[in-house]
XYZ file of C-alpha atoms in Angstrom:
318
model
C 88.541 166.132 -8.621
C 88.268 164.859 -5.027
C 85.552 166.248 -2.798
C 84.250 165.343 0.628
C 81.243 163.026 0.790
C 78.330 163.630 3.126
C 79.375 160.715 5.364
C 83.034 161.655 5.612
C 84.189 159.471 2.737
C 86.232 160.665 -0.241
C 84.535 161.062 -3.608
C 86.627 160.074 -6.589
C 86.180 161.879 -9.874
C 86.128 159.920 -13.117
C 89.814 160.508 -13.842
C 90.829 159.545 -10.311
C 88.696 156.400 -10.472
C 90.407 155.311 -13.690
C 93.775 156.008 -12.082
C 92.739 153.982 -9.024
C 91.867 150.965 -11.135
C 95.138 151.241 -13.054
C 97.132 151.496 -9.819
C 95.324 148.567 -8.168
C 94.484 146.169 -10.992
C 97.291 146.648 -13.504
C 99.998 145.317 -11.139
C 97.811 142.261 -10.490
C 97.524 141.488 -14.195
C 101.203 142.233 -14.896
C 102.485 139.835 -12.224
C 99.983 137.231 -13.441
C 101.331 137.717 -16.968
C 104.850 137.028 -15.665
C 103.657 133.684 -14.310
C 101.907 132.799 -17.559
C 104.986 133.728 -19.623
C 107.248 131.685 -17.340
C 104.989 128.677 -17.739
C 104.789 129.021 -21.530
C 108.505 129.601 -22.064
C 110.041 127.130 -19.615
C 107.174 124.621 -19.298
C 107.613 124.588 -15.522
C 105.328 122.481 -13.372
C 103.006 124.432 -11.095
C 103.087 121.732 -8.408
C 106.293 122.822 -6.568
C 105.083 126.428 -6.539
C 101.729 125.348 -5.104
C 103.483 123.370 -2.374
C 105.722 126.299 -1.422
C 102.702 128.593 -1.378
C 100.508 126.281 0.680
C 103.053 125.059 3.226
C 105.400 128.040 3.626
C 104.356 131.390 2.182
C 100.620 131.368 2.989
C 101.128 130.392 6.663
C 103.822 133.078 6.935
C 101.538 135.698 5.378
C 98.565 134.947 7.617
C 100.702 134.590 10.763
C 102.528 137.872 10.105
C 99.340 139.749 9.227
C 97.248 138.534 12.161
C 100.098 139.059 14.640
C 100.973 142.595 13.556
C 97.683 144.077 12.327
C 96.423 147.151 14.173
C 92.621 147.277 14.181
C 91.523 150.876 14.660
C 87.907 150.816 13.468
C 85.278 152.053 15.907
C 83.079 148.940 15.869
C 85.260 145.840 15.272
C 82.881 143.452 17.059
C 79.934 144.469 14.873
C 82.064 144.278 11.737
C 83.374 140.811 12.606
C 79.849 139.561 13.337
C 78.595 141.092 10.091
C 81.359 139.410 8.058
C 80.552 136.025 9.618
C 76.820 136.392 8.945
C 77.374 137.569 5.375
C 79.711 134.646 4.679
C 77.141 132.192 6.056
C 74.332 133.687 3.948
C 76.391 133.674 0.739
C 77.424 130.090 1.456
C 73.804 129.050 2.010
C 72.529 130.755 -1.150
C 75.408 129.349 -3.203
C 74.695 125.855 -1.870
C 71.081 126.100 -3.019
C 72.074 127.493 -6.430
C 74.657 124.735 -6.860
C 72.097 122.053 -6.121
C 69.672 123.592 -8.609
C 72.436 123.478 -11.219
C 72.933 119.773 -10.486
C 76.563 120.030 -9.418
C 78.454 116.917 -8.465
C 80.499 116.964 -5.252
C 83.685 118.381 -6.788
C 81.942 121.059 -8.814
C 79.860 122.096 -5.818
C 82.992 122.505 -3.687
C 84.623 124.608 -6.404
C 81.483 126.729 -6.819
C 81.198 127.420 -3.084
C 84.909 128.185 -2.823
C 84.895 130.651 -5.713
C 81.618 132.341 -4.792
C 82.023 132.796 -1.042
C 85.396 134.476 -0.559
C 86.222 137.976 -1.901
C 89.626 139.416 -2.652
C 89.660 141.396 0.593
C 93.418 141.970 0.529
C 95.495 143.205 -2.389
C 92.442 144.670 -4.173
C 90.117 145.752 -1.368
C 92.673 147.506 0.853
C 94.007 150.019 -1.709
C 90.520 150.566 -3.148
C 89.171 151.298 0.346
C 91.907 153.853 0.936
C 91.332 155.542 -2.413
C 87.543 155.598 -2.126
C 86.966 156.196 1.597
C 90.249 157.487 3.027
C 92.073 156.358 6.161
C 88.797 155.545 7.930
C 87.783 153.232 5.111
C 91.193 151.563 5.158
C 90.997 150.818 8.896
C 87.574 149.221 8.388
C 88.823 147.209 5.399
C 91.770 145.951 7.466
C 89.339 144.632 10.100
C 87.346 142.866 7.380
C 90.531 141.450 5.861
C 91.603 140.032 9.220
C 88.426 137.993 9.710
C 88.321 137.046 6.003
C 91.873 135.695 6.299
C 90.713 133.306 8.998
C 87.414 132.349 7.362
C 88.881 132.096 3.883
C 91.757 129.771 4.665
C 90.087 127.590 7.310
C 86.524 127.389 5.977
C 87.835 127.510 2.416
C 90.132 124.544 3.073
C 87.214 122.633 4.580
C 85.013 123.336 1.538
C 87.782 122.303 -0.850
C 88.531 119.131 1.123
C 84.858 118.112 0.875
C 85.332 117.618 -2.861
C 87.135 114.314 -2.291
C 86.297 113.272 1.278
C 83.269 112.848 3.532
C 82.371 112.795 7.212
C 85.072 114.167 9.518
C 87.774 113.720 6.888
C 87.521 117.326 5.549
C 87.954 118.662 9.089
C 90.989 116.434 9.628
C 92.458 117.605 6.321
C 91.940 121.230 7.373
C 93.651 120.652 10.724
C 96.649 119.129 8.949
C 97.323 122.340 7.035
C 100.087 124.562 8.456
C 97.974 127.642 7.853
C 95.404 126.501 10.437
C 98.107 126.350 13.088
C 99.615 129.609 11.851
C 96.274 131.289 12.604
C 96.029 129.698 16.062
C 99.636 130.622 16.891
C 99.202 134.202 15.664
C 96.081 134.671 17.785
C 97.977 133.280 20.794
C 100.805 135.782 20.344
C 98.270 138.553 19.851
C 96.375 137.688 23.041
C 99.500 137.257 25.177
C 102.487 139.422 26.028
C 104.862 136.954 24.396
C 106.905 138.467 21.585
C 108.869 136.813 18.802
C 112.648 137.192 18.667
C 113.518 139.891 16.162
C 115.308 137.600 13.705
C 112.312 135.214 13.575
C 109.820 138.052 13.085
C 112.007 139.464 10.300
C 112.266 136.065 8.593
C 108.497 135.537 8.743
C 107.965 139.042 7.372
C 110.239 138.327 4.404
C 108.298 135.157 3.580
C 104.998 137.011 3.990
C 106.106 139.682 1.506
C 106.674 136.977 -1.114
C 103.227 135.383 -0.708
C 100.981 137.653 -2.787
C 103.339 137.858 -5.803
C 103.662 134.068 -5.695
C 99.860 133.687 -5.652
C 99.626 135.802 -8.796
C 102.428 133.873 -10.510
C 100.569 130.630 -9.751
C 97.421 132.207 -11.206
C 99.434 132.887 -14.370
C 100.525 129.242 -14.435
C 96.889 128.177 -14.341
C 96.141 130.391 -17.360
C 98.478 128.355 -19.553
C 95.491 126.872 -21.381
C 93.588 130.163 -21.503
C 90.241 131.035 -19.949
C 87.385 128.670 -20.728
C 83.635 129.240 -20.528
C 83.020 125.522 -20.187
C 80.225 125.147 -17.608
C 79.267 128.730 -18.368
C 76.063 128.708 -16.243
C 78.169 127.864 -13.186
C 80.733 130.554 -14.034
C 78.137 133.237 -14.794
C 76.149 132.598 -11.620
C 79.284 132.469 -9.481
C 80.525 135.787 -10.881
C 77.067 137.359 -10.501
C 76.743 136.291 -6.864
C 80.303 137.425 -6.113
C 80.174 140.852 -7.780
C 76.496 141.829 -7.524
C 74.664 139.547 -5.109
C 77.280 139.789 -2.355
C 77.102 143.585 -2.403
C 73.318 143.561 -2.070
C 73.480 140.996 0.724
C 76.179 143.072 2.419
C 73.888 146.094 2.390
C 71.168 144.060 4.117
C 73.719 142.815 6.650
C 74.753 146.374 7.528
C 71.103 147.224 8.195
C 70.807 144.273 10.586
C 73.903 145.330 12.547
C 73.184 149.049 12.418
C 76.321 149.926 10.450
C 76.218 153.281 8.681
C 78.384 155.944 7.058
C 81.889 154.989 5.954
C 81.657 151.659 7.813
C 78.618 150.673 5.761
C 80.112 151.962 2.510
C 83.391 150.104 2.962
C 81.682 146.897 4.070
C 79.500 146.821 0.942
C 82.409 147.601 -1.380
C 84.711 144.918 0.062
C 81.897 142.355 -0.145
C 81.558 143.062 -3.877
C 85.204 142.295 -4.676
C 86.074 139.504 -7.157
C 87.033 136.014 -6.026
C 90.133 135.703 -3.839
C 93.212 134.348 -5.630
C 94.065 131.955 -2.780
C 91.005 129.858 -3.652
C 93.051 128.507 -6.568
C 95.715 127.243 -4.144
C 93.099 125.409 -2.079
C 91.365 124.010 -5.160
C 94.685 122.653 -6.452
C 95.567 121.108 -3.098
C 92.312 119.171 -2.795
C 91.634 118.696 -6.526
C 88.403 120.698 -6.236
C 88.063 121.549 -9.931
C 91.023 123.991 -9.955
C 90.440 124.841 -13.616
C 86.898 126.000 -12.880
C 88.022 128.025 -9.857
C 90.789 129.653 -11.918
C 88.305 130.641 -14.620
C 86.000 132.226 -12.045
C 88.884 134.116 -10.396
C 90.059 135.547 -13.724
C 86.620 136.344 -15.132
C 85.359 137.904 -11.896
C 88.505 140.054 -11.695
C 88.063 141.281 -15.270
C 84.331 141.880 -14.757
C 85.060 143.874 -11.600
C 86.491 146.553 -13.894
C 82.899 147.203 -14.940
C 81.135 146.661 -11.602
C 83.301 148.228 -8.893
C 83.283 151.810 -10.199
C 79.452 152.004 -10.289
C 79.325 150.196 -6.928
C 81.607 152.761 -5.296
C 79.709 155.663 -6.867
C 76.427 154.170 -5.683
C 77.463 153.678 -2.069
C 79.051 157.132 -1.938
C 75.837 158.705 -3.214
C 73.171 156.747 -1.351
C 74.710 155.342 1.834
């Protein structure tokens, strides 16, 4: 049964919540299974797929999304500032935790990469619509826009730090096509310049292929199964991502005066599992991709148990 919440959100009954998770998560796992089966049967190398994803499909996805997105939330400036602050706080806390765990440079980069960035796209957007309606979706889209920029640019910098020092990580980040895709998309968005129709259509086609390809690559990485090697690192990363980030997000909404559906959606998106694209960045810069893959998979599975109570909690108390 669906009833109206006191802050204008939509309350999902138990049956609807189960249906929501099936509709959102099952396709993710099925496409991932296709990638794993392909790898097992044909023994294909993941490297060409990673290159296509990093240099073609990901830039197309981010460029297309940032150029065409329509932000309709009532307080985009506050939301953007809140996302930036939350990301900085999670990054700081994760850095301290990583040092306490005695991580070497590569492991620390992987830990920060996997802990900091949530799956704000193919999981958060449909969940926001199902849990909080059209208002929640518009807020989640705003969050996804800023996370797309932070995740790929800051994420690339963090991954590059695993094997380089000084200004080298920044130079590596600037060499990535996705950095320039973001800059170009923001230019088109700020100006009256429009793309020729055939170019926009071509970019859109490439963008549509990006998320399925990410999940296929995730399946490739699961060829050797999921490992709990370095389990303290994995457990703490998953805990910070699924539980700690939500609590920190709540505190962030208090600081910025966010309330109602804005607050509810912000907290829920913050508590999403690790973004799949972190695997692409970890592979590119050799930032312990196996560890990052394990955290992505385990956090996604664990979110089956954490997101439903999280949504119920924010609908009841916020």
